[in-house]
Short mmCIF file of C-alpha atoms in Angstrom, two decimals:
data_model
loop_
_atom_site.label_atom_id
_atom_site.label_comp_id
_atom_site.label_asym_id
_atom_site.label_seq_id
_atom_site.Cartn_x
_atom_site.Cartn_y
_atom_site.Cartn_z
CA MET A 1 65.81 86.47 94.43
CA ALA A 2 64.57 86.00 97.97
CA SER A 3 63.93 82.40 99.02
CA VAL A 4 60.18 81.78 99.38
CA ALA A 5 58.44 78.77 100.95
CA GLN A 6 54.72 77.94 100.73
CA VAL A 7 52.97 77.20 104.05
CA GLY A 8 49.31 76.28 103.56
CA GLY A 9 49.25 78.24 100.32
CA VAL A 10 50.67 81.38 102.01
CA PRO A 11 54.12 82.46 100.78
CA VAL A 12 56.68 82.89 103.64
CA LEU A 13 59.88 84.87 103.11
CA ILE A 14 62.90 82.97 104.49
CA LEU A 15 65.85 84.97 103.20
CA LYS A 16 66.20 88.72 102.93
CA GLU A 17 65.32 90.52 99.72
CA GLY A 18 68.32 90.71 97.40
CA THR A 19 69.85 87.41 98.62
CA SER A 20 70.91 85.04 95.85
CA ARG A 21 71.00 81.27 96.23
CA GLN A 22 72.36 78.38 94.20
CA ALA A 23 71.75 74.85 95.38
CA GLY A 24 72.51 71.22 94.54
CA ARG A 25 74.36 70.23 91.38
CA GLU A 26 74.29 73.77 90.02
CA ALA A 27 76.29 75.07 93.03
CA LEU A 28 78.74 72.16 92.86
CA HIS A 29 79.42 72.54 89.14
CA LEU A 30 79.85 76.31 89.49
CA ASN A 31 82.41 75.84 92.28
CA ILE A 32 84.33 73.20 90.31
CA MET A 33 84.32 75.41 87.22
CA ILE A 34 85.87 78.35 89.16
CA ALA A 35 88.50 76.16 90.85
CA LYS A 36 89.42 74.67 87.46
CA ALA A 37 89.71 78.17 85.94
CA ILE A 38 92.18 79.25 88.65
CA SER A 39 94.14 75.99 88.25
CA GLU A 40 94.27 76.37 84.44
CA THR A 41 95.51 79.97 84.80
CA ILE A 42 98.68 79.01 86.64
CA LYS A 43 99.12 75.58 85.03
CA THR A 44 101.26 77.06 82.24
CA THR A 45 103.84 78.30 84.79
CA LEU A 46 104.69 74.78 86.06
CA GLY A 47 108.16 73.39 85.46
CA PRO A 48 111.44 74.60 83.96
CA LYS A 49 109.79 75.46 80.64
CA GLY A 50 106.79 77.17 82.26
CA MET A 51 105.80 80.66 81.13
CA ASP A 52 105.52 83.83 83.26
CA LYS A 53 102.48 85.98 84.05
CA MET A 54 102.34 89.77 83.98
CA LEU A 55 100.01 91.20 86.61
CA ILE A 56 99.06 94.86 86.79
CA ASP A 57 97.38 96.07 89.99
CA THR A 58 94.91 98.95 90.43
CA LEU A 59 97.77 101.42 90.97
CA GLY A 60 99.43 100.32 87.73
CA ASP A 61 102.32 98.47 89.43
CA ILE A 62 103.59 95.53 87.40
CA THR A 63 104.59 92.11 88.72
CA ILE A 64 106.16 89.55 86.39
CA SER A 65 106.44 86.12 87.96
CA ASN A 66 105.80 82.41 87.61
CA ASP A 67 105.62 81.79 91.35
CA GLY A 68 102.17 80.31 92.09
CA ALA A 69 101.63 82.08 95.43
CA THR A 70 102.74 85.47 94.05
CA ILE A 71 100.47 85.21 90.98
CA LEU A 72 97.37 84.27 92.99
CA ASP A 73 98.11 86.89 95.64
CA GLU A 74 98.39 89.65 93.01
CA MET A 75 95.33 88.50 91.01
CA ASP A 76 92.86 90.02 93.51
CA VAL A 77 90.16 87.41 92.91
CA GLN A 78 86.53 87.99 93.98
CA HIS A 79 84.70 84.66 94.13
CA PRO A 80 84.89 82.80 97.49
CA ILE A 81 86.05 79.56 95.79
CA ALA A 82 88.79 81.48 93.96
CA LYS A 83 89.82 82.93 97.34
CA LEU A 84 89.95 79.39 98.74
CA MET A 85 92.38 78.43 95.95
CA VAL A 86 94.53 81.42 96.93
CA GLU A 87 94.47 80.08 100.51
CA VAL A 88 95.78 76.72 99.21
CA ALA A 89 98.80 78.48 97.66
CA LYS A 90 99.37 80.60 100.77
CA ALA A 91 99.18 77.58 103.09
CA GLN A 92 101.74 75.72 100.95
CA ASP A 93 103.98 78.82 100.82
CA LYS A 94 103.87 79.49 104.57
CA GLU A 95 104.40 75.86 105.59
CA VAL A 96 107.10 74.67 103.17
CA GLY A 97 107.88 77.70 100.98
CA ASP A 98 107.79 75.87 97.64
CA GLY A 99 105.45 73.76 95.48
CA THR A 100 102.63 76.32 95.42
CA THR A 101 101.85 75.79 91.72
CA THR A 102 101.82 72.00 92.20
CA ALA A 103 99.35 72.29 95.10
CA VAL A 104 96.91 74.51 93.15
CA VAL A 105 97.15 72.48 89.91
CA LEU A 106 96.57 69.28 91.88
CA THR A 107 93.49 70.77 93.59
CA GLY A 108 92.06 71.75 90.19
CA GLU A 109 92.76 68.31 88.70
CA LEU A 110 91.18 66.48 91.66
CA LEU A 111 88.00 68.51 91.11
CA LYS A 112 88.13 67.93 87.34
CA GLU A 113 88.29 64.17 87.92
CA ALA A 114 85.54 64.39 90.56
CA GLU A 115 83.26 66.11 88.02
CA LYS A 116 83.50 63.04 85.76
CA LEU A 117 82.44 60.84 88.68
CA LEU A 118 79.56 63.18 89.58
CA GLU A 119 78.25 62.75 86.03
CA LYS A 120 78.15 58.99 86.72
CA ASN A 121 75.88 59.75 89.70
CA ILE A 122 78.50 58.97 92.33
CA HIS A 123 77.75 60.92 95.51
CA PRO A 124 80.24 63.66 96.55
CA THR A 125 80.75 62.09 100.00
CA VAL A 126 81.82 58.80 98.36
CA ILE A 127 84.34 60.72 96.24
CA VAL A 128 85.63 62.60 99.32
CA SER A 129 86.00 59.33 101.22
CA GLY A 130 87.90 57.74 98.31
CA TYR A 131 90.15 60.80 98.00
CA LYS A 132 90.94 60.64 101.73
CA LYS A 133 92.00 56.98 101.47
CA ALA A 134 94.03 57.72 98.32
CA SER A 135 95.74 60.68 100.00
CA GLU A 136 96.69 58.62 103.08
CA LYS A 137 98.02 55.80 100.89
CA ALA A 138 99.93 58.27 98.66
CA ARG A 139 101.61 59.94 101.65
CA GLU A 140 102.50 56.48 103.03
CA ILE A 141 104.13 55.56 99.67
CA LEU A 142 105.98 58.91 99.60
CA LYS A 143 107.60 58.19 102.97
CA SER A 144 108.58 54.65 101.92
CA LYS A 145 110.18 55.89 98.66
CA ALA A 146 111.96 58.93 100.15
CA ILE A 147 115.76 58.99 99.99
CA LYS A 148 117.54 59.90 103.26
CA VAL A 149 120.04 62.74 103.01
CA ASP A 150 123.24 63.19 104.98
CA LEU A 151 123.05 66.80 106.14
CA LYS A 152 126.80 67.23 105.54
CA ASP A 153 126.29 66.26 101.88
CA MET A 154 126.46 69.75 100.42
CA ASP A 155 126.21 68.50 96.81
CA THR A 156 122.76 66.97 97.37
CA LEU A 157 121.54 70.09 99.20
CA LYS A 158 122.75 72.20 96.25
CA LYS A 159 120.84 69.93 93.84
CA VAL A 160 117.64 70.44 95.89
CA ALA A 161 118.16 74.23 95.84
CA ALA A 162 118.93 74.20 92.08
CA THR A 163 115.78 72.13 91.32
CA SER A 164 113.57 74.68 93.11
CA MET A 165 115.03 77.45 90.89
CA ARG A 166 114.85 75.62 87.53
CA SER A 167 111.64 77.40 86.51
CA LYS A 168 112.75 80.89 87.61
CA ALA A 169 114.28 83.82 85.75
CA ILE A 170 117.71 83.01 87.22
CA ALA A 171 117.59 79.34 86.07
CA THR A 172 120.80 79.67 84.00
CA LEU A 173 122.72 80.79 87.12
CA ARG A 174 121.00 78.33 89.46
CA ASP A 175 124.27 76.66 90.57
CA TYR A 176 125.69 80.00 91.75
CA PHE A 177 122.50 80.88 93.65
CA ALA A 178 122.12 77.32 94.99
CA GLU A 179 125.53 77.59 96.64
CA ILE A 180 124.56 80.91 98.28
CA ALA A 181 121.25 79.39 99.50
CA VAL A 182 122.92 76.28 100.99
CA LYS A 183 125.65 78.29 102.74
CA ALA A 184 123.08 80.74 104.16
CA VAL A 185 120.70 78.08 105.50
CA THR A 186 123.42 75.85 106.99
CA GLN A 187 124.90 78.94 108.70
CA VAL A 188 121.66 79.91 110.51
CA ALA A 189 120.60 76.32 111.31
CA GLU A 190 120.69 75.45 115.03
CA GLN A 191 120.54 72.16 116.88
CA VAL A 192 117.96 72.17 119.67
CA ASN A 193 117.30 68.98 121.69
CA GLY A 194 118.77 66.81 118.93
CA GLN A 195 116.56 68.44 116.26
CA ILE A 196 117.66 70.92 113.62
CA ARG A 197 115.79 74.21 113.69
CA VAL A 198 115.94 76.65 110.79
CA ASP A 199 114.28 80.05 110.85
CA VAL A 200 114.54 81.45 107.31
CA ASP A 201 113.67 84.91 108.73
CA ASN A 202 117.21 85.01 110.15
CA ILE A 203 118.42 85.27 106.55
CA GLN A 204 118.02 88.91 105.60
CA ILE A 205 117.41 89.58 101.91
CA ILE A 206 118.23 93.09 100.68
CA LYS A 207 117.36 94.00 97.08
CA LYS A 208 119.22 96.66 95.14
CA LYS A 209 118.74 97.21 91.41
CA GLY A 210 121.81 97.86 89.30
CA GLY A 211 124.61 95.41 88.60
CA ALA A 212 124.15 91.86 87.36
CA PHE A 213 122.64 88.74 88.95
CA LEU A 214 126.21 87.50 89.53
CA ASP A 215 126.89 90.52 91.78
CA THR A 216 124.53 88.92 94.32
CA GLN A 217 126.56 88.04 97.40
CA LEU A 218 126.28 86.34 100.77
CA ILE A 219 127.48 88.39 103.72
CA TYR A 220 128.30 86.61 106.98
CA GLY A 221 126.75 89.34 109.03
CA VAL A 222 124.10 92.02 108.68
CA VAL A 223 123.54 94.88 106.25
CA VAL A 224 121.71 97.86 107.74
CA ASP A 225 119.93 99.98 105.14
CA LYS A 226 120.89 103.26 106.89
CA GLU A 227 123.83 105.63 106.77
CA VAL A 228 126.23 106.90 109.46
CA VAL A 229 124.57 109.86 111.23
CA HIS A 230 127.45 112.39 111.30
CA PRO A 231 129.93 113.23 108.53
CA ALA A 232 132.83 113.50 111.02
CA MET A 233 132.36 109.91 112.23
CA PRO A 234 134.63 107.13 110.94
CA LYS A 235 133.12 105.31 107.94
CA ARG A 236 135.17 102.15 108.52
CA VAL A 237 135.86 100.45 111.85
CA VAL A 238 138.09 97.37 112.04
CA ASN A 239 137.72 95.02 115.08
CA ALA A 240 134.46 96.68 115.99
CA LYS A 241 132.99 96.57 119.50
CA ILE A 242 129.27 97.01 118.90
CA ALA A 243 126.68 98.46 121.27
CA LEU A 244 122.96 97.95 120.49
CA LEU A 245 120.70 100.52 122.14
CA ASP A 246 116.92 100.50 122.32
CA ALA A 247 117.02 103.89 124.03
CA PRO A 248 117.24 107.42 122.62
CA LEU A 249 120.53 109.33 122.91
CA GLU A 250 118.50 112.43 123.56
CA VAL A 251 117.34 114.42 126.60
CA GLU A 252 114.01 112.93 127.49
CA LYS A 253 110.98 115.18 127.30
CA THR A 254 108.76 115.27 130.38
CA GLU A 255 105.56 113.23 130.30
CA ILE A 256 103.51 116.18 131.61
CA ASP A 257 103.49 119.75 130.34
CA ALA A 258 106.02 121.68 132.41
CA GLU A 259 106.90 125.38 132.44
CA ILE A 260 110.39 126.64 133.31
CA ARG A 261 110.71 130.31 134.23
CA ILE A 262 114.11 131.75 133.33
CA SER A 263 114.80 135.30 134.54
CA SER A 264 118.41 135.82 133.44
CA PRO A 265 120.79 134.83 130.60
CA GLU A 266 122.96 132.95 133.15
CA GLN A 267 120.06 130.68 134.05
CA MET A 268 119.42 130.01 130.33
CA HIS A 269 123.11 129.18 129.90
CA GLN A 270 122.99 126.83 132.92
CA PHE A 271 119.89 125.13 131.56
CA LEU A 272 121.50 124.46 128.16
CA GLU A 273 124.77 123.42 129.80
CA GLU A 274 122.93 120.88 131.95
CA GLU A 275 121.23 119.42 128.85
CA GLU A 276 124.62 119.18 127.14
CA LYS A 277 126.15 117.57 130.24
CA ILE A 278 123.47 114.83 130.26
CA LEU A 279 124.27 114.00 126.61
CA ARG A 280 128.04 114.20 127.25
CA ASP A 281 127.70 111.78 130.18
CA MET A 282 125.74 109.35 127.98
CA VAL A 283 128.49 109.37 125.34
CA GLU A 284 131.16 109.07 128.06
CA LYS A 285 129.40 105.95 129.35
CA ILE A 286 129.46 104.43 125.84
CA LYS A 287 133.16 105.40 125.42
CA GLU A 288 134.13 103.88 128.81
CA SER A 289 132.58 100.52 127.85
CA GLY A 290 135.00 100.30 124.92
CA ALA A 291 132.33 100.50 122.21
CA ASN A 292 133.40 102.03 118.90
CA VAL A 293 130.16 101.35 116.94
CA VAL A 294 126.63 102.19 118.14
CA PHE A 295 123.37 101.04 116.54
CA CYS A 296 120.44 102.92 118.05
CA GLN A 297 116.79 101.98 117.54
CA LYS A 298 115.65 105.46 118.56
CA GLY A 299 116.92 108.96 117.73
CA ILE A 300 120.37 110.51 118.41
CA ASP A 301 120.50 114.19 119.35
CA ASP A 302 122.74 116.53 117.28
CA VAL A 303 124.87 117.32 120.35
CA ALA A 304 125.25 113.58 121.11
CA GLN A 305 126.27 113.05 117.46
CA TYR A 306 129.00 115.69 117.87
CA TYR A 307 130.42 114.04 121.01
CA LEU A 308 130.24 110.55 119.45
CA ALA A 309 132.13 111.82 116.39
CA LYS A 310 134.70 113.52 118.68
CA ALA A 311 135.21 110.18 120.48
CA GLY A 312 135.72 108.43 117.10
CA ILE A 313 132.58 106.29 117.52
CA MET A 314 130.51 105.33 114.46
CA ALA A 315 126.75 105.61 115.07
CA VAL A 316 123.60 104.66 113.15
CA ARG A 317 120.13 105.74 114.30
CA ARG A 318 116.50 104.63 113.80
CA VAL A 319 117.50 101.05 113.02
CA LYS A 320 114.51 98.69 112.52
CA LYS A 321 113.66 96.34 115.41
CA SER A 322 114.07 93.30 113.12
CA ASP A 323 117.56 94.53 112.10
CA MET A 324 118.48 95.04 115.78
CA GLU A 325 117.49 91.43 116.53
CA LYS A 326 119.56 90.19 113.57
CA LEU A 327 122.55 92.28 114.74
CA ALA A 328 122.21 90.75 118.21
CA ARG A 329 122.22 87.22 116.77
CA ALA A 330 125.14 87.94 114.42
CA THR A 331 127.45 89.90 116.74
CA GLY A 332 126.52 88.41 120.12
CA ALA A 333 125.63 91.87 121.54
CA LYS A 334 122.80 92.44 124.00
CA ILE A 335 120.06 94.93 123.13
CA LEU A 336 120.10 97.48 125.98
CA THR A 337 117.04 99.51 126.96
CA ARG A 338 119.07 101.97 129.10
CA VAL A 339 122.39 103.63 128.30
CA GLU A 340 123.36 103.21 132.01
CA ASP A 341 123.39 99.40 131.56
CA ILE A 342 126.20 99.48 128.98
CA SER A 343 129.23 97.36 129.88
CA PRO A 344 132.05 95.56 128.02
CA GLU A 345 130.13 92.25 128.47
CA ALA A 346 127.05 93.63 126.68
CA LEU A 347 129.00 94.50 123.52
CA GLY A 348 129.15 92.43 120.35
CA THR A 349 132.08 92.01 117.98
CA ALA A 350 132.68 92.10 114.24
CA GLU A 351 135.86 92.17 112.17
CA LEU A 352 134.62 95.08 110.09
CA VAL A 353 131.83 97.66 110.16
CA GLU A 354 131.83 99.84 107.07
CA GLU A 355 129.57 102.30 105.26
CA ARG A 356 129.43 101.49 101.54
CA LYS A 357 127.54 102.88 98.61
CA VAL A 358 125.28 100.38 96.83
CA ALA A 359 123.23 101.64 93.88
CA ASP A 360 123.34 105.32 94.95
CA GLU A 361 122.40 104.48 98.53
CA LYS A 362 124.64 104.30 101.56
CA MET A 363 124.41 101.16 103.70
CA VAL A 364 126.29 99.91 106.73
CA PHE A 365 127.87 96.46 106.39
CA VAL A 366 128.63 94.47 109.55
CA GLU A 367 130.94 91.65 108.46
CA GLY A 368 133.15 88.95 109.90
CA CYS A 369 130.93 88.19 112.89
CA PRO A 370 131.93 85.29 115.19
CA ASN A 371 129.69 82.33 114.17
CA PRO A 372 126.85 84.55 112.92
CA LYS A 373 123.39 83.05 113.41
CA SER A 374 122.02 85.73 111.10
CA VAL A 375 123.32 86.34 107.57
CA THR A 376 122.43 88.61 104.66
CA ILE A 377 121.97 88.01 100.94
CA LEU A 378 122.41 91.19 98.91
CA VAL A 379 120.45 90.58 95.69
CA ARG A 380 121.46 92.53 92.58
CA GLY A 381 119.94 92.62 89.11
CA GLY A 382 119.67 94.85 86.07
CA PHE A 383 116.26 96.36 86.90
CA GLU A 384 113.60 96.27 89.61
CA ARG A 385 111.39 93.46 88.21
CA ALA A 386 114.44 91.22 87.68
CA VAL A 387 115.59 91.80 91.27
CA ASP A 388 112.09 90.99 92.60
CA GLU A 389 111.96 87.70 90.67
CA ALA A 390 115.52 86.82 91.77
CA GLU A 391 114.44 87.38 95.39
CA ARG A 392 111.43 85.05 94.95
CA ALA A 393 113.69 82.38 93.43
CA ILE A 394 116.21 82.65 96.30
CA LYS A 395 113.41 82.43 98.88
CA ASP A 396 112.14 79.20 97.25
CA ALA A 397 115.67 77.78 97.34
CA LEU A 398 116.17 78.80 100.99
CA TYR A 399 112.90 77.14 102.02
CA ALA A 400 113.68 73.99 100.01
CA VAL A 401 117.07 73.58 101.74
CA ALA A 402 115.51 74.40 105.14
CA ASP A 403 112.82 71.73 104.54
CA VAL A 404 115.52 69.10 103.92
CA LEU A 405 117.47 70.13 107.04
CA ARG A 406 114.32 69.84 109.17
CA ASN A 407 113.17 66.58 107.54
CA PRO A 408 116.20 65.00 105.81
CA TYR A 409 114.38 63.17 103.00
CA ILE A 410 114.19 63.92 99.28
CA LEU A 411 112.34 62.58 96.24
CA PRO A 412 113.10 62.65 92.50
CA GLY A 413 111.45 65.61 90.69
CA GLY A 414 110.28 65.97 87.10
CA GLY A 415 106.94 64.29 87.80
CA ALA A 416 108.71 61.00 88.66
CA ILE A 417 107.18 60.55 92.10
CA GLU A 418 103.68 61.50 90.84
CA ALA A 419 103.91 58.83 88.11
CA GLU A 420 105.02 56.27 90.70
CA LEU A 421 102.21 57.24 93.10
CA ALA A 422 99.63 56.95 90.26
CA ARG A 423 100.87 53.42 89.46
CA GLU A 424 100.79 52.34 93.12
CA LEU A 425 97.31 53.82 93.68
CA ARG A 426 95.90 52.00 90.63
CA LYS A 427 97.16 48.75 92.20
CA TYR A 428 95.66 49.75 95.56
CA ALA A 429 92.20 50.77 94.22
CA PRO A 430 90.79 47.21 93.66
CA GLU A 431 91.75 46.31 97.27
CA VAL A 432 89.32 48.99 98.49
CA GLY A 433 86.64 48.05 95.96
CA GLY A 434 83.16 49.58 95.61
CA LYS A 435 82.57 53.07 94.29
CA GLU A 436 85.52 54.39 96.31
CA GLN A 437 87.75 52.42 93.95
CA LEU A 438 86.74 54.81 91.16
CA ALA A 439 87.63 57.83 93.35
CA ILE A 440 91.09 56.36 94.08
CA GLU A 441 91.67 55.80 90.35
CA ALA A 442 90.53 59.40 89.73
CA PHE A 443 93.11 60.55 92.33
CA ALA A 444 95.80 58.62 90.42
CA ASN A 445 94.75 60.36 87.16
CA ALA A 446 94.95 63.75 88.92
CA LEU A 447 98.50 63.03 90.12
CA GLU A 448 99.50 62.12 86.56
CA SER A 449 98.46 65.61 85.47
CA ILE A 450 101.74 66.96 86.96
CA PRO A 451 104.08 65.10 84.52
CA ARG A 452 101.50 65.71 81.74
CA THR A 453 101.60 69.48 82.40
CA LEU A 454 105.43 69.46 82.52
CA ALA A 455 105.44 67.79 79.08
CA GLU A 456 102.83 70.21 77.63
CA ASN A 457 104.73 73.27 78.92
CA ALA A 458 107.93 71.96 77.31
CA GLY A 459 106.19 71.53 73.94
CA LEU A 460 106.35 67.72 74.12
CA ASP A 461 103.53 65.32 73.23
CA PRO A 462 101.86 64.58 76.58
CA ILE A 463 100.27 61.32 75.36
CA ASP A 464 103.65 59.88 74.28
CA ILE A 465 105.36 61.08 77.48
CA ILE A 466 102.71 59.56 79.79
CA ALA A 467 102.82 56.26 77.82
CA ASP A 468 106.65 56.14 78.08
CA LEU A 469 106.49 57.11 81.76
CA ARG A 470 103.97 54.37 82.58
CA ALA A 471 106.08 51.83 80.69
CA ALA A 472 109.24 52.86 82.57
CA HIS A 473 107.53 52.70 85.96
CA GLU A 474 106.39 49.12 85.32
CA ASP A 475 110.04 48.24 86.00
CA SER A 476 110.44 48.79 89.78
CA SER A 477 114.11 49.79 89.35
CA LYS A 478 112.99 52.73 87.18
CA TRP A 479 110.71 54.36 89.78
CA GLY A 480 112.80 57.57 89.60
CA TYR A 481 112.05 58.17 85.90
CA GLY A 482 110.40 61.52 85.13
CA VAL A 483 109.93 64.00 82.29
CA ASP A 484 113.22 65.23 80.83
CA VAL A 485 112.09 68.64 79.53
CA VAL A 486 115.55 69.58 78.24
CA ASN A 487 116.21 66.63 75.92
CA GLY A 488 112.58 65.51 75.46
CA GLY A 489 111.37 62.09 76.57
CA VAL A 490 111.74 60.40 79.94
CA ALA A 491 114.93 59.99 81.98
CA ASP A 492 116.18 58.99 85.43
CA MET A 493 115.76 62.07 87.61
CA ILE A 494 118.00 60.63 90.35
CA SER A 495 121.02 60.41 88.01
CA LEU A 496 120.17 63.89 86.59
CA GLY A 497 120.20 65.27 90.13
CA VAL A 498 116.65 66.65 90.05
CA PHE A 499 115.46 66.43 93.65
CA GLU A 500 112.66 67.91 95.72
CA PRO A 501 112.13 67.83 99.51
CA LEU A 502 109.71 65.16 100.81
CA ALA A 503 108.01 67.87 102.93
CA VAL A 504 107.00 69.85 99.80
CA LYS A 505 105.30 66.89 98.03
CA ASP A 506 103.72 65.59 101.23
CA HIS A 507 102.19 68.96 102.10
CA ALA A 508 101.03 69.61 98.50
CA ILE A 509 99.06 66.31 98.43
CA LYS A 510 97.62 66.95 101.90
CA VAL A 511 96.49 70.55 101.23
CA ALA A 512 95.13 69.75 97.71
CA THR A 513 93.06 66.83 99.03
CA GLU A 514 91.64 68.92 101.89
CA ALA A 515 90.72 71.82 99.58
CA ALA A 516 89.13 69.57 96.92
CA SER A 517 87.15 67.71 99.62
CA MET A 518 85.90 70.98 101.10
CA ILE A 519 84.71 72.25 97.70
CA LEU A 520 83.00 68.91 96.90
CA ARG A 521 81.03 69.05 100.16
CA ILE A 522 79.38 72.40 99.28
CA ASP A 523 75.90 71.96 97.79
CA ASP A 524 74.34 75.31 98.63
CA ILE A 525 75.60 78.88 98.13
CA ILE A 526 73.62 81.64 99.83
CA SER A 527 74.97 85.12 99.05
CA ALA A 528 73.77 88.10 101.04
CA SER A 529 72.87 91.19 99.02
CA LYS A 530 75.74 93.63 98.57
CA LEU A 531 75.92 96.63 100.93
CA GLU A 532 76.43 99.03 98.02
CA GLU A 533 73.22 97.81 96.38
CA LYS A 534 71.28 98.34 99.59
CA LYS A 535 72.75 101.80 99.98
CA GLY A 536 71.85 102.63 96.36
CA GLU A 537 68.31 101.35 96.88
CA LYS A 538 67.90 103.53 100.00
CA GLU A 539 69.06 106.64 98.17
CA LYS A 540 66.67 105.87 95.29
CA LYS A 541 63.82 105.35 97.76
CA GLY A 542 64.66 108.66 99.46
CA GLU A 543 64.60 110.51 96.12
CA GLU A 544 61.21 108.99 95.25
CA GLU A 545 59.78 110.07 98.61
CA GLU A 546 61.06 113.62 98.05
CA LYS A 547 59.41 113.76 94.62
CA SER A 548 56.08 112.50 95.97
CA SER A 549 56.16 115.11 98.77
CA GLU A 550 56.76 117.85 96.18
CA PHE A 551 53.63 116.78 94.27
CA ASP A 552 51.63 116.70 97.51
#
């Protein structure tokens, strides 16, 4: 429907034909309904007893996961509000790497509570204002309750990593994977100007199906998913001196088209000999520097391969740029853009470089690097889907540990901190007073949905659990009590060792509040007509014109 206004009794077209428009309460309720639908979809995946989703894309590829960001990313949603909810999960994933489901569920619950207030004729801007105050207060309480962590306390870091993997497919082996995650992150962490910096991208994750989850291993070095270029080359080099080349070991082709006139077989022989000499000199340069392993980002000519093999040098070609950077960080080698620049100082070292067969594929392992600032986790599992889910679980654990190293504070999990925040906010609401007080109380109810969902997903009675949780939190010494999904009931999460990084909770509350506020502020949706429809209409119009011309 095009939007039409009456000016002095004459209709005036404002919007184009085919544009649809929803305004006021109708638009607001529609948006809230869609956000709630998305939230409800992934709600059942929350917590250790959460269920998984199977997603099948247009090509028929299957993804089985209970990771919030993965599910929403694979769902291929259409509505703009649904896309906004996907953005919430992506923002949480990119910033802190965990807590995506919490962030989306919280956004949905904030809107659900807001809907009840809208029915009481409370204006959306009042609700948004109340939510903002509640969010600021909640984040303030989070920081005051957070427990400081000694970064040398490996046990606590392992507990944080294990908590992030409790709801994943590898939950039963979480202690084994937690140890790998903690060792990997602490290895690549660097101290810069008194602050710890962790780039999780320096931890390479290579997936290979076949074998069991327990065959997953941490390698203090880099695994290059390529094979040695020539069969005569050594497949194992101990005390390797590694050269990294971002230059081809080939005779360069001229930039412009050139023609060489050869009038005798001797000239042809000379020409080929000269080409061979160039390649031989390149290899000689590499040999003189003392290098016995070469990783090349570009191609290696067959003749150069022969000379490298003759010199007993192992070579790998067409290595990815990201792998080259990881090799440089792990071995201490410099990436050279010209073979002429090679020198003993530019080489890196490793105790062992070896080609091994992993699941029918040959790979080159670079191990025993001196203080490697890049490490590799080789993930194994029975079949492809299992390996994919194991990788997602390990990534969550890596990010959780990295979050604690960057900001060394943790909080009890199991819905404990949400229950505590809800109690504190209910005390704070009357101080604010007015209609905003109702919005702050609604925010507290939304936070309580996290322990309620954990209880529902574990098959417990949510009403009993919330009542027990509220009763426990009335005693200030029991602020760490949360939902014990294993034994049923409530228990002290601190003594159970269920911990989550402060950064994850803080960011989830911040992003959920911002998203809910944005959706509540929308009171008009104007959708332009679809391009396909317009195209279809044009074709139809053209056909009609043709028909009329025939009759003429």
